[in-house]
């Protein structure tokens, strides 16, 4: 029985999934199992997974009908061993540094109040070359304006994730906390990780390590390149969490504070920043669309600062 389950959902990743699996095999922490889930690929992905499973008893390969990455993650988590303490969801096109599992599991061992620990990441090219770039930004309420949490500040409040920052696949989950969530949201086209971080942050503390333990690969097929899906996913995320019904007084307080901060300060500041950028673009290219976008964002920021940007339903949530 392993201490950590690494869950790798795959779809048409016959080439790149090899590097993901090899990065787990190279870990300096040996007490792991790898659960690979082929989400109905139509290439040779499942054959690759079976080859690794045949060569290493710690690796298991499953094949499901195509249901999306969230469904594959949920399926993989359900296959995790009964004595497993921690879960790590590794995207099939990314990699881990050799000390990633050890460092994050050690941290959770030493901090039993923490249900989720994340890390920083580093961008890599399609062929695996390190770029030295990449940063997870965490924006939290400050005394006056939003503040960017420094790397040395580990604890991360719920409001950070409610605002759509700080999320990502680079994190280790305490399994007995993850099991209290509703799982990965299958209805989202994107931002399912933001939703999961919100769920975990309501149930336990979330901390971050400054170390770049996750290698995030950039290539043309990535979902993040499909802006339409990202926007649609964020819209569904906002609808869910603006209407989320708290289960306890503590959750009600966290949701109320986060909602007020997001609509009265975080989003207006973000709109103001983007509006200024659009105005600069208009001054250089004289495109009418840039001017209209800038004016729309300035108006949105003003409404937020004046207290008119908050949706009505966000003020009417009640404890179940």
PDB file of C-alpha atoms in Angstrom:
ATOM      1  CA  UNK A   1       0.000   0.000   0.000  1.00  0.00           C
ATOM      2  CA  UNK A   2       1.360   3.388  -1.024  1.00  0.00           C
ATOM      3  CA  UNK A   3       1.379   6.652   0.880  1.00  0.00           C
ATOM      4  CA  UNK A   4       0.731   8.797  -2.221  1.00  0.00           C
ATOM      5  CA  UNK A   5      -1.497   8.220  -5.233  1.00  0.00           C
ATOM      6  CA  UNK A   6      -0.383  10.110  -8.324  1.00  0.00           C
ATOM      7  CA  UNK A   7      -3.338  10.347 -10.697  1.00  0.00           C
ATOM      8  CA  UNK A   8      -2.613  11.020 -14.368  1.00  0.00           C
ATOM      9  CA  UNK A   9      -5.643  11.606 -16.631  1.00  0.00           C
ATOM     10  CA  UNK A  10      -4.813  11.232 -20.315  1.00  0.00           C
ATOM     11  CA  UNK A  11      -6.436  11.956 -23.642  1.00  0.00           C
ATOM     12  CA  UNK A  12      -4.459  11.398 -26.853  1.00  0.00           C
ATOM     13  CA  UNK A  13      -1.126  11.783 -25.069  1.00  0.00           C
ATOM     14  CA  UNK A  14       0.754   8.752 -26.402  1.00  0.00           C
ATOM     15  CA  UNK A  15       3.995  10.738 -26.639  1.00  0.00           C
ATOM     16  CA  UNK A  16       3.938  13.242 -23.794  1.00  0.00           C
ATOM     17  CA  UNK A  17       2.492  10.941 -21.125  1.00  0.00           C
ATOM     18  CA  UNK A  18       5.758   8.994 -21.148  1.00  0.00           C
ATOM     19  CA  UNK A  19       7.637  11.994 -19.777  1.00  0.00           C
ATOM     20  CA  UNK A  20       4.984  12.540 -17.084  1.00  0.00           C
ATOM     21  CA  UNK A  21       5.209   8.920 -15.923  1.00  0.00           C
ATOM     22  CA  UNK A  22       8.998   8.870 -16.087  1.00  0.00           C
ATOM     23  CA  UNK A  23       9.116  11.949 -13.853  1.00  0.00           C
ATOM     24  CA  UNK A  24       7.198  10.001 -11.205  1.00  0.00           C
ATOM     25  CA  UNK A  25       9.432   6.958 -11.570  1.00  0.00           C
ATOM     26  CA  UNK A  26      12.468   9.223 -10.963  1.00  0.00           C
ATOM     27  CA  UNK A  27      11.126  10.510  -7.614  1.00  0.00           C
ATOM     28  CA  UNK A  28      13.451  10.237  -4.616  1.00  0.00           C
ATOM     29  CA  UNK A  29      10.339   9.256  -2.612  1.00  0.00           C
ATOM     30  CA  UNK A  30       9.472   5.632  -3.419  1.00  0.00           C
ATOM     31  CA  UNK A  31       6.228   5.041  -1.529  1.00  0.00           C
ATOM     32  CA  UNK A  32       3.800   5.938  -4.322  1.00  0.00           C
ATOM     33  CA  UNK A  33       1.341   4.406  -6.729  1.00  0.00           C
ATOM     34  CA  UNK A  34       0.516   5.849 -10.130  1.00  0.00           C
ATOM     35  CA  UNK A  35      -3.046   5.595 -11.410  1.00  0.00           C
ATOM     36  CA  UNK A  36      -3.226   6.407 -15.117  1.00  0.00           C
ATOM     37  CA  UNK A  37      -6.644   6.943 -16.681  1.00  0.00           C
ATOM     38  CA  UNK A  38      -7.061   6.943 -20.451  1.00  0.00           C
ATOM     39  CA  UNK A  39     -10.119   9.113 -21.085  1.00  0.00           C
ATOM     40  CA  UNK A  40     -11.238   7.364 -24.289  1.00  0.00           C
ATOM     41  CA  UNK A  41      -8.238   8.250 -26.448  1.00  0.00           C
ATOM     42  CA  UNK A  42      -8.252   7.336 -30.136  1.00  0.00           C
ATOM     43  CA  UNK A  43      -4.454   7.080 -30.414  1.00  0.00           C
ATOM     44  CA  UNK A  44      -1.985   4.688 -28.737  1.00  0.00           C
ATOM     45  CA  UNK A  45      -2.197   6.274 -25.272  1.00  0.00           C
ATOM     46  CA  UNK A  46      -3.677   3.220 -23.538  1.00  0.00           C
ATOM     47  CA  UNK A  47      -1.030   0.940 -25.050  1.00  0.00           C
ATOM     48  CA  UNK A  48       1.655   3.184 -23.552  1.00  0.00           C
ATOM     49  CA  UNK A  49      -0.053   3.109 -20.137  1.00  0.00           C
ATOM     50  CA  UNK A  50      -0.307  -0.696 -20.227  1.00  0.00           C
ATOM     51  CA  UNK A  51       3.398  -0.976 -21.052  1.00  0.00           C
ATOM     52  CA  UNK A  52       4.334   0.999 -17.948  1.00  0.00           C
ATOM     53  CA  UNK A  53       1.851  -0.930 -15.802  1.00  0.00           C
ATOM     54  CA  UNK A  54       3.355  -4.223 -16.960  1.00  0.00           C
ATOM     55  CA  UNK A  55       6.875  -3.014 -16.132  1.00  0.00           C
ATOM     56  CA  UNK A  56       6.185  -1.543 -12.650  1.00  0.00           C
ATOM     57  CA  UNK A  57       3.706  -2.980 -10.144  1.00  0.00           C
ATOM     58  CA  UNK A  58       3.194   0.493  -8.641  1.00  0.00           C
ATOM     59  CA  UNK A  59       1.566   1.662 -11.878  1.00  0.00           C
ATOM     60  CA  UNK A  60      -2.012   0.839 -12.852  1.00  0.00           C
ATOM     61  CA  UNK A  61      -3.717   1.614 -16.146  1.00  0.00           C
ATOM     62  CA  UNK A  62      -7.442   2.199 -16.635  1.00  0.00           C
ATOM     63  CA  UNK A  63      -9.518   3.110 -19.667  1.00  0.00           C
ATOM     64  CA  UNK A  64     -12.854   4.948 -19.513  1.00  0.00           C
ATOM     65  CA  UNK A  65     -15.279   6.433 -21.996  1.00  0.00           C
ATOM     66  CA  UNK A  66     -14.433  10.018 -22.877  1.00  0.00           C
ATOM     67  CA  UNK A  67     -15.890  12.249 -20.186  1.00  0.00           C
ATOM     68  CA  UNK A  68     -13.333  15.012 -19.805  1.00  0.00           C
ATOM     69  CA  UNK A  69     -10.379  15.562 -17.514  1.00  0.00           C
ATOM     70  CA  UNK A  70     -12.459  16.142 -14.370  1.00  0.00           C
ATOM     71  CA  UNK A  71     -14.321  12.857 -14.769  1.00  0.00           C
ATOM     72  CA  UNK A  72     -11.002  11.065 -15.342  1.00  0.00           C
ATOM     73  CA  UNK A  73      -9.533  12.634 -12.187  1.00  0.00           C
ATOM     74  CA  UNK A  74     -12.561  11.604 -10.148  1.00  0.00           C
ATOM     75  CA  UNK A  75     -12.328   8.058 -11.485  1.00  0.00           C
ATOM     76  CA  UNK A  76      -8.629   7.904 -10.691  1.00  0.00           C
ATOM     77  CA  UNK A  77      -9.130   9.184  -7.158  1.00  0.00           C
ATOM     78  CA  UNK A  78     -11.767   6.486  -6.588  1.00  0.00           C
ATOM     79  CA  UNK A  79      -9.179   3.802  -7.457  1.00  0.00           C
ATOM     80  CA  UNK A  80      -6.752   5.078  -4.830  1.00  0.00           C
ATOM     81  CA  UNK A  81      -5.659   2.567  -2.190  1.00  0.00           C
ATOM     82  CA  UNK A  82      -7.489   2.564   1.139  1.00  0.00           C
ATOM     83  CA  UNK A  83      -4.342   3.412   3.130  1.00  0.00           C
ATOM     84  CA  UNK A  84      -3.207   6.240   0.842  1.00  0.00           C
ATOM     85  CA  UNK A  85      -2.714   9.527   2.724  1.00  0.00           C
ATOM     86  CA  UNK A  86      -2.154  11.979  -0.113  1.00  0.00           C
ATOM     87  CA  UNK A  87      -3.279  12.561  -3.710  1.00  0.00           C
ATOM     88  CA  UNK A  88      -1.442  14.351  -6.488  1.00  0.00           C
ATOM     89  CA  UNK A  89      -3.174  15.099  -9.804  1.00  0.00           C
ATOM     90  CA  UNK A  90      -0.488  15.314 -12.482  1.00  0.00           C
ATOM     91  CA  UNK A  91      -1.458  16.565 -15.935  1.00  0.00           C
ATOM     92  CA  UNK A  92      -0.336  14.143 -18.623  1.00  0.00           C
ATOM     93  CA  UNK A  93       1.739  16.747 -20.482  1.00  0.00           C
ATOM     94  CA  UNK A  94       3.619  18.024 -17.420  1.00  0.00           C
ATOM     95  CA  UNK A  95       6.388  16.687 -15.162  1.00  0.00           C
ATOM     96  CA  UNK A  96       7.558  16.691 -11.543  1.00  0.00           C
ATOM     97  CA  UNK A  97      10.964  17.541 -10.176  1.00  0.00           C
ATOM     98  CA  UNK A  98      12.575  14.461  -8.535  1.00  0.00           C
ATOM     99  CA  UNK A  99      12.016  15.783  -4.996  1.00  0.00           C
ATOM    100  CA  UNK A 100       8.413  16.960  -5.483  1.00  0.00           C
ATOM    101  CA  UNK A 101       6.525  14.108  -3.799  1.00  0.00           C
ATOM    102  CA  UNK A 102       8.917  13.896  -0.865  1.00  0.00           C
ATOM    103  CA  UNK A 103       8.961  17.612  -0.170  1.00  0.00           C
ATOM    104  CA  UNK A 104       5.204  18.113  -0.317  1.00  0.00           C
ATOM    105  CA  UNK A 105       4.334  14.953   1.628  1.00  0.00           C
ATOM    106  CA  UNK A 106       6.890  15.879   4.301  1.00  0.00           C
ATOM    107  CA  UNK A 107       5.207  19.252   4.632  1.00  0.00           C
ATOM    108  CA  UNK A 108       1.760  17.695   5.062  1.00  0.00           C
ATOM    109  CA  UNK A 109       3.185  15.233   7.598  1.00  0.00           C
ATOM    110  CA  UNK A 110       4.509  18.165   9.626  1.00  0.00           C
ATOM    111  CA  UNK A 111       1.339  20.287   9.286  1.00  0.00           C
ATOM    112  CA  UNK A 112      -1.708  18.098  10.005  1.00  0.00           C
ATOM    113  CA  UNK A 113      -4.014  21.135   9.910  1.00  0.00           C
ATOM    114  CA  UNK A 114      -3.181  21.675   6.215  1.00  0.00           C
ATOM    115  CA  UNK A 115      -5.368  19.852   3.698  1.00  0.00           C
ATOM    116  CA  UNK A 116      -3.733  21.108   0.523  1.00  0.00           C
ATOM    117  CA  UNK A 117      -0.169  22.206  -0.152  1.00  0.00           C
ATOM    118  CA  UNK A 118       0.878  23.760  -3.425  1.00  0.00           C
ATOM    119  CA  UNK A 119       4.190  24.797  -4.902  1.00  0.00           C
ATOM    120  CA  UNK A 120       5.572  27.103  -7.535  1.00  0.00           C
ATOM    121  CA  UNK A 121       6.129  25.883 -11.074  1.00  0.00           C
ATOM    122  CA  UNK A 122       8.506  26.389 -13.961  1.00  0.00           C
ATOM    123  CA  UNK A 123       7.572  26.629 -17.628  1.00  0.00           C
ATOM    124  CA  UNK A 124       9.163  24.152 -20.027  1.00  0.00           C
ATOM    125  CA  UNK A 125       9.066  23.918 -23.803  1.00  0.00           C
ATOM    126  CA  UNK A 126       7.404  21.116 -25.752  1.00  0.00           C
ATOM    127  CA  UNK A 127      10.737  19.246 -25.793  1.00  0.00           C
ATOM    128  CA  UNK A 128      11.318  19.719 -22.048  1.00  0.00           C
ATOM    129  CA  UNK A 129      13.726  22.662 -22.006  1.00  0.00           C
ATOM    130  CA  UNK A 130      13.424  24.732 -18.838  1.00  0.00           C
ATOM    131  CA  UNK A 131      12.583  28.379 -19.480  1.00  0.00           C
ATOM    132  CA  UNK A 132      13.137  29.798 -15.996  1.00  0.00           C
ATOM    133  CA  UNK A 133       9.707  31.444 -16.142  1.00  0.00           C
ATOM    134  CA  UNK A 134       6.379  30.731 -14.497  1.00  0.00           C
ATOM    135  CA  UNK A 135       4.834  31.994 -11.284  1.00  0.00           C
ATOM    136  CA  UNK A 136       1.683  31.242  -9.360  1.00  0.00           C
ATOM    137  CA  UNK A 137       0.281  34.587  -8.187  1.00  0.00           C
ATOM    138  CA  UNK A 138      -1.851  34.768  -5.049  1.00  0.00           C
ATOM    139  CA  UNK A 139      -3.782  37.994  -4.573  1.00  0.00           C
ATOM    140  CA  UNK A 140      -5.351  38.488  -1.164  1.00  0.00           C
ATOM    141  CA  UNK A 141      -7.154  41.315   0.672  1.00  0.00           C
ATOM    142  CA  UNK A 142      -4.765  43.998   1.919  1.00  0.00           C
ATOM    143  CA  UNK A 143      -5.205  46.905   4.278  1.00  0.00           C
ATOM    144  CA  UNK A 144      -6.357  49.148   1.412  1.00  0.00           C
ATOM    145  CA  UNK A 145      -5.710  47.465  -1.951  1.00  0.00           C
ATOM    146  CA  UNK A 146      -5.271  43.805  -2.960  1.00  0.00           C
ATOM    147  CA  UNK A 147      -1.819  42.532  -2.093  1.00  0.00           C
ATOM    148  CA  UNK A 148       0.252  39.856  -3.741  1.00  0.00           C
ATOM    149  CA  UNK A 149       1.234  37.264  -1.154  1.00  0.00           C
ATOM    150  CA  UNK A 150       5.017  36.800  -0.980  1.00  0.00           C
ATOM    151  CA  UNK A 151       6.532  33.342  -1.358  1.00  0.00           C
ATOM    152  CA  UNK A 152       7.500  33.206   2.311  1.00  0.00           C
ATOM    153  CA  UNK A 153       3.834  33.565   3.363  1.00  0.00           C
ATOM    154  CA  UNK A 154       2.574  29.988   3.183  1.00  0.00           C
ATOM    155  CA  UNK A 155      -0.995  30.231   4.445  1.00  0.00           C
ATOM    156  CA  UNK A 156      -3.471  31.247   1.763  1.00  0.00           C
ATOM    157  CA  UNK A 157      -7.008  32.402   2.582  1.00  0.00           C
ATOM    158  CA  UNK A 158     -10.163  31.244   0.835  1.00  0.00           C
ATOM    159  CA  UNK A 159     -10.639  34.682  -0.772  1.00  0.00           C
ATOM    160  CA  UNK A 160      -7.560  34.126  -2.951  1.00  0.00           C
ATOM    161  CA  UNK A 161      -9.216  31.223  -4.762  1.00  0.00           C
ATOM    162  CA  UNK A 162     -12.677  32.789  -4.728  1.00  0.00           C
ATOM    163  CA  UNK A 163     -11.122  35.573  -6.821  1.00  0.00           C
ATOM    164  CA  UNK A 164      -9.681  33.073  -9.311  1.00  0.00           C
ATOM    165  CA  UNK A 165      -5.999  33.335  -8.380  1.00  0.00           C
ATOM    166  CA  UNK A 166      -3.526  30.877  -6.874  1.00  0.00           C
ATOM    167  CA  UNK A 167      -5.025  27.749  -8.420  1.00  0.00           C
ATOM    168  CA  UNK A 168      -3.330  25.158 -10.632  1.00  0.00           C
ATOM    169  CA  UNK A 169      -2.470  21.462 -10.948  1.00  0.00           C
ATOM    170  CA  UNK A 170       0.694  21.831  -8.847  1.00  0.00           C
ATOM    171  CA  UNK A 171      -0.573  20.700  -5.434  1.00  0.00           C
ATOM    172  CA  UNK A 172      -0.836  17.713  -3.100  1.00  0.00           C
ATOM    173  CA  UNK A 173      -4.158  16.895  -1.407  1.00  0.00           C
ATOM    174  CA  UNK A 174      -4.735  15.261   1.946  1.00  0.00           C
ATOM    175  CA  UNK A 175      -6.998  12.409   0.897  1.00  0.00           C
ATOM    176  CA  UNK A 176      -9.360  12.434   3.879  1.00  0.00           C
ATOM    177  CA  UNK A 177     -10.077  16.136   3.192  1.00  0.00           C
ATOM    178  CA  UNK A 178     -10.471  15.652  -0.561  1.00  0.00           C
ATOM    179  CA  UNK A 179     -13.055  12.952   0.120  1.00  0.00           C
ATOM    180  CA  UNK A 180     -15.251  15.552   1.842  1.00  0.00           C
ATOM    181  CA  UNK A 181     -15.492  17.606  -1.376  1.00  0.00           C
ATOM    182  CA  UNK A 182     -17.920  16.923  -4.217  1.00  0.00           C
ATOM    183  CA  UNK A 183     -14.986  16.035  -6.464  1.00  0.00           C
ATOM    184  CA  UNK A 184     -13.769  17.695  -9.623  1.00  0.00           C
ATOM    185  CA  UNK A 185     -16.511  19.689 -11.339  1.00  0.00           C
ATOM    186  CA  UNK A 186     -17.343  17.918 -14.612  1.00  0.00           C
ATOM    187  CA  UNK A 187     -19.655  20.687 -15.878  1.00  0.00           C
ATOM    188  CA  UNK A 188     -16.820  23.209 -16.268  1.00  0.00           C
ATOM    189  CA  UNK A 189     -14.853  23.620 -19.498  1.00  0.00           C
ATOM    190  CA  UNK A 190     -12.074  25.244 -17.427  1.00  0.00           C
ATOM    191  CA  UNK A 191     -11.427  26.548 -13.913  1.00  0.00           C
ATOM    192  CA  UNK A 192     -12.296  23.203 -12.360  1.00  0.00           C
ATOM    193  CA  UNK A 193      -9.053  23.568 -10.393  1.00  0.00           C
ATOM    194  CA  UNK A 194     -10.219  26.962  -9.071  1.00  0.00           C
ATOM    195  CA  UNK A 195     -13.418  25.306  -7.900  1.00  0.00           C
ATOM    196  CA  UNK A 196     -11.498  22.494  -6.217  1.00  0.00           C
ATOM    197  CA  UNK A 197      -9.183  24.914  -4.393  1.00  0.00           C
ATOM    198  CA  UNK A 198     -12.250  26.775  -3.109  1.00  0.00           C
ATOM    199  CA  UNK A 199     -13.764  23.523  -1.859  1.00  0.00           C
ATOM    200  CA  UNK A 200     -10.561  22.504  -0.104  1.00  0.00           C
ATOM    201  CA  UNK A 201     -10.037  25.966   1.428  1.00  0.00           C
ATOM    202  CA  UNK A 202     -13.472  25.820   3.094  1.00  0.00           C
ATOM    203  CA  UNK A 203     -12.596  22.464   4.658  1.00  0.00           C
ATOM    204  CA  UNK A 204      -9.004  23.023   5.802  1.00  0.00           C
ATOM    205  CA  UNK A 205      -6.001  25.302   5.585  1.00  0.00           C
ATOM    206  CA  UNK A 206      -4.204  25.692   2.263  1.00  0.00           C
ATOM    207  CA  UNK A 207      -0.465  26.405   2.222  1.00  0.00           C
ATOM    208  CA  UNK A 208       2.094  26.976  -0.513  1.00  0.00           C
ATOM    209  CA  UNK A 209       5.793  26.244  -0.874  1.00  0.00           C
ATOM    210  CA  UNK A 210       8.046  28.651  -2.802  1.00  0.00           C
ATOM    211  CA  UNK A 211       9.943  25.823  -4.501  1.00  0.00           C
ATOM    212  CA  UNK A 212       9.454  25.181  -8.212  1.00  0.00           C
ATOM    213  CA  UNK A 213       8.596  21.494  -7.966  1.00  0.00           C
ATOM    214  CA  UNK A 214       6.228  21.302 -10.958  1.00  0.00           C
ATOM    215  CA  UNK A 215       7.258  21.580 -14.618  1.00  0.00           C
ATOM    216  CA  UNK A 216       4.456  22.972 -16.775  1.00  0.00           C
ATOM    217  CA  UNK A 217       4.808  22.250 -20.477  1.00  0.00           C
ATOM    218  CA  UNK A 218       3.749  24.780 -23.111  1.00  0.00           C
ATOM    219  CA  UNK A 219       2.502  23.339 -26.408  1.00  0.00           C
ATOM    220  CA  UNK A 220      -0.129  24.267 -29.022  1.00  0.00           C
ATOM    221  CA  UNK A 221      -2.789  21.752 -27.919  1.00  0.00           C
ATOM    222  CA  UNK A 222      -3.228  23.124 -24.414  1.00  0.00           C
ATOM    223  CA  UNK A 223      -6.685  24.070 -23.210  1.00  0.00           C
ATOM    224  CA  UNK A 224      -5.365  27.363 -21.864  1.00  0.00           C
ATOM    225  CA  UNK A 225      -4.877  28.478 -25.465  1.00  0.00           C
ATOM    226  CA  UNK A 226      -8.640  28.183 -26.067  1.00  0.00           C
ATOM    227  CA  UNK A 227      -9.800  31.468 -24.597  1.00  0.00           C
ATOM    228  CA  UNK A 228     -13.481  30.812 -25.293  1.00  0.00           C
ATOM    229  CA  UNK A 229     -13.488  27.717 -23.097  1.00  0.00           C
ATOM    230  CA  UNK A 230     -11.598  29.554 -20.362  1.00  0.00           C
ATOM    231  CA  UNK A 231     -14.150  32.369 -20.340  1.00  0.00           C
ATOM    232  CA  UNK A 232     -17.089  29.939 -20.320  1.00  0.00           C
ATOM    233  CA  UNK A 233     -15.505  27.959 -17.481  1.00  0.00           C
ATOM    234  CA  UNK A 234     -14.948  31.070 -15.407  1.00  0.00           C
ATOM    235  CA  UNK A 235     -18.543  32.173 -15.947  1.00  0.00           C
ATOM    236  CA  UNK A 236     -19.786  28.845 -14.559  1.00  0.00           C
ATOM    237  CA  UNK A 237     -17.324  29.082 -11.680  1.00  0.00           C
ATOM    238  CA  UNK A 238     -18.616  32.548 -10.757  1.00  0.00           C
ATOM    239  CA  UNK A 239     -22.230  31.393 -10.975  1.00  0.00           C
ATOM    240  CA  UNK A 240     -21.547  28.458  -8.673  1.00  0.00           C
ATOM    241  CA  UNK A 241     -19.634  30.344  -6.007  1.00  0.00           C
ATOM    242  CA  UNK A 242     -21.753  33.499  -6.085  1.00  0.00           C
ATOM    243  CA  UNK A 243     -24.696  31.214  -5.285  1.00  0.00           C
ATOM    244  CA  UNK A 244     -22.910  28.742  -3.010  1.00  0.00           C
ATOM    245  CA  UNK A 245     -24.935  27.951   0.114  1.00  0.00           C
ATOM    246  CA  UNK A 246     -22.713  27.747   3.222  1.00  0.00           C
ATOM    247  CA  UNK A 247     -23.029  24.753   5.541  1.00  0.00           C
ATOM    248  CA  UNK A 248     -21.652  26.352   8.703  1.00  0.00           C
ATOM    249  CA  UNK A 249     -21.338  29.791  10.252  1.00  0.00           C
ATOM    250  CA  UNK A 250     -17.605  29.728   9.481  1.00  0.00           C
ATOM    251  CA  UNK A 251     -18.291  29.065   5.794  1.00  0.00           C
ATOM    252  CA  UNK A 252     -20.925  31.798   5.728  1.00  0.00           C
ATOM    253  CA  UNK A 253     -18.431  34.317   7.091  1.00  0.00           C
ATOM    254  CA  UNK A 254     -15.697  33.245   4.669  1.00  0.00           C
ATOM    255  CA  UNK A 255     -18.049  33.460   1.685  1.00  0.00           C
ATOM    256  CA  UNK A 256     -19.496  36.830   2.693  1.00  0.00           C
ATOM    257  CA  UNK A 257     -16.055  38.370   3.224  1.00  0.00           C
ATOM    258  CA  UNK A 258     -14.647  36.928   0.003  1.00  0.00           C
ATOM    259  CA  UNK A 259     -17.649  38.011  -2.036  1.00  0.00           C
ATOM    260  CA  UNK A 260     -17.541  41.559  -0.701  1.00  0.00           C
ATOM    261  CA  UNK A 261     -13.791  41.806  -1.317  1.00  0.00           C
ATOM    262  CA  UNK A 262     -14.028  40.395  -4.858  1.00  0.00           C
ATOM    263  CA  UNK A 263     -16.794  42.663  -6.120  1.00  0.00           C
ATOM    264  CA  UNK A 264     -15.908  45.860  -4.263  1.00  0.00           C
ATOM    265  CA  UNK A 265     -12.118  45.809  -4.606  1.00  0.00           C
ATOM    266  CA  UNK A 266     -10.422  42.896  -6.386  1.00  0.00           C
ATOM    267  CA  UNK A 267     -12.413  42.959  -9.622  1.00  0.00           C
ATOM    268  CA  UNK A 268     -12.597  46.785  -9.840  1.00  0.00           C
ATOM    269  CA  UNK A 269      -8.806  47.000  -9.421  1.00  0.00           C
ATOM    270  CA  UNK A 270      -8.338  44.336 -12.084  1.00  0.00           C
ATOM    271  CA  UNK A 271     -10.763  46.104 -14.431  1.00  0.00           C
ATOM    272  CA  UNK A 272      -8.931  49.382 -13.871  1.00  0.00           C
ATOM    273  CA  UNK A 273      -5.591  47.783 -14.704  1.00  0.00           C
ATOM    274  CA  UNK A 274      -6.896  46.178 -17.915  1.00  0.00           C
ATOM    275  CA  UNK A 275      -8.736  49.376 -18.880  1.00  0.00           C
ATOM    276  CA  UNK A 276      -5.499  51.374 -18.653  1.00  0.00           C
ATOM    277  CA  UNK A 277      -3.781  48.801 -20.856  1.00  0.00           C
ATOM    278  CA  UNK A 278      -6.592  48.996 -23.445  1.00  0.00           C
ATOM    279  CA  UNK A 279      -6.390  52.793 -23.407  1.00  0.00           C
ATOM    280  CA  UNK A 280      -2.656  52.635 -24.094  1.00  0.00           C
ATOM    281  CA  UNK A 281      -3.354  50.283 -26.987  1.00  0.00           C
ATOM    282  CA  UNK A 282      -5.897  52.736 -28.382  1.00  0.00           C
ATOM    283  CA  UNK A 283      -3.386  55.581 -28.182  1.00  0.00           C
ATOM    284  CA  UNK A 284      -0.965  53.552 -30.300  1.00  0.00           C
ATOM    285  CA  UNK A 285      -3.287  51.828 -32.792  1.00  0.00           C
ATOM    286  CA  UNK A 286      -6.392  54.119 -32.706  1.00  0.00           C
ATOM    287  CA  UNK A 287      -8.659  51.091 -32.856  1.00  0.00           C
ATOM    288  CA  UNK A 288     -12.214  51.938 -31.873  1.00  0.00           C
ATOM    289  CA  UNK A 289     -12.656  48.502 -30.271  1.00  0.00           C
ATOM    290  CA  UNK A 290      -9.785  49.197 -27.859  1.00  0.00           C
ATOM    291  CA  UNK A 291     -11.381  52.471 -26.811  1.00  0.00           C
ATOM    292  CA  UNK A 292     -14.798  50.856 -26.285  1.00  0.00           C
ATOM    293  CA  UNK A 293     -13.270  48.048 -24.230  1.00  0.00           C
ATOM    294  CA  UNK A 294     -11.355  50.546 -22.128  1.00  0.00           C
ATOM    295  CA  UNK A 295     -14.457  52.661 -21.428  1.00  0.00           C
ATOM    296  CA  UNK A 296     -16.486  49.569 -20.556  1.00  0.00           C
ATOM    297  CA  UNK A 297     -13.864  48.455 -18.035  1.00  0.00           C
ATOM    298  CA  UNK A 298     -13.520  51.937 -16.513  1.00  0.00           C
ATOM    299  CA  UNK A 299     -17.300  51.948 -16.030  1.00  0.00           C
ATOM    300  CA  UNK A 300     -17.238  48.485 -14.475  1.00  0.00           C
ATOM    301  CA  UNK A 301     -14.439  49.514 -12.091  1.00  0.00           C
ATOM    302  CA  UNK A 302     -16.333  52.643 -11.037  1.00  0.00           C
ATOM    303  CA  UNK A 303     -19.499  50.656 -10.325  1.00  0.00           C
ATOM    304  CA  UNK A 304     -17.514  48.212  -8.211  1.00  0.00           C
ATOM    305  CA  UNK A 305     -15.773  50.899  -6.171  1.00  0.00           C
ATOM    306  CA  UNK A 306     -19.149  52.568  -5.570  1.00  0.00           C
ATOM    307  CA  UNK A 307     -20.677  49.293  -4.385  1.00  0.00           C
ATOM    308  CA  UNK A 308     -22.882  48.558  -7.401  1.00  0.00           C
ATOM    309  CA  UNK A 309     -20.937  45.669  -8.912  1.00  0.00           C
ATOM    310  CA  UNK A 310     -22.097  42.909  -6.601  1.00  0.00           C
ATOM    311  CA  UNK A 311     -24.814  40.566  -7.964  1.00  0.00           C
ATOM    312  CA  UNK A 312     -28.021  40.479  -5.940  1.00  0.00           C
ATOM    313  CA  UNK A 313     -27.950  36.715  -5.328  1.00  0.00           C
ATOM    314  CA  UNK A 314     -24.531  36.979  -3.698  1.00  0.00           C
ATOM    315  CA  UNK A 315     -26.097  38.777  -0.721  1.00  0.00           C
ATOM    316  CA  UNK A 316     -28.889  36.259  -0.182  1.00  0.00           C
ATOM    317  CA  UNK A 317     -27.074  33.006   0.612  1.00  0.00           C
ATOM    318  CA  UNK A 318     -28.184  31.159   3.726  1.00  0.00           C
ATOM    319  CA  UNK A 319     -26.789  28.280   5.752  1.00  0.00           C
ATOM    320  CA  UNK A 320     -28.315  24.925   4.860  1.00  0.00           C
TER     321      UNK A 320
END
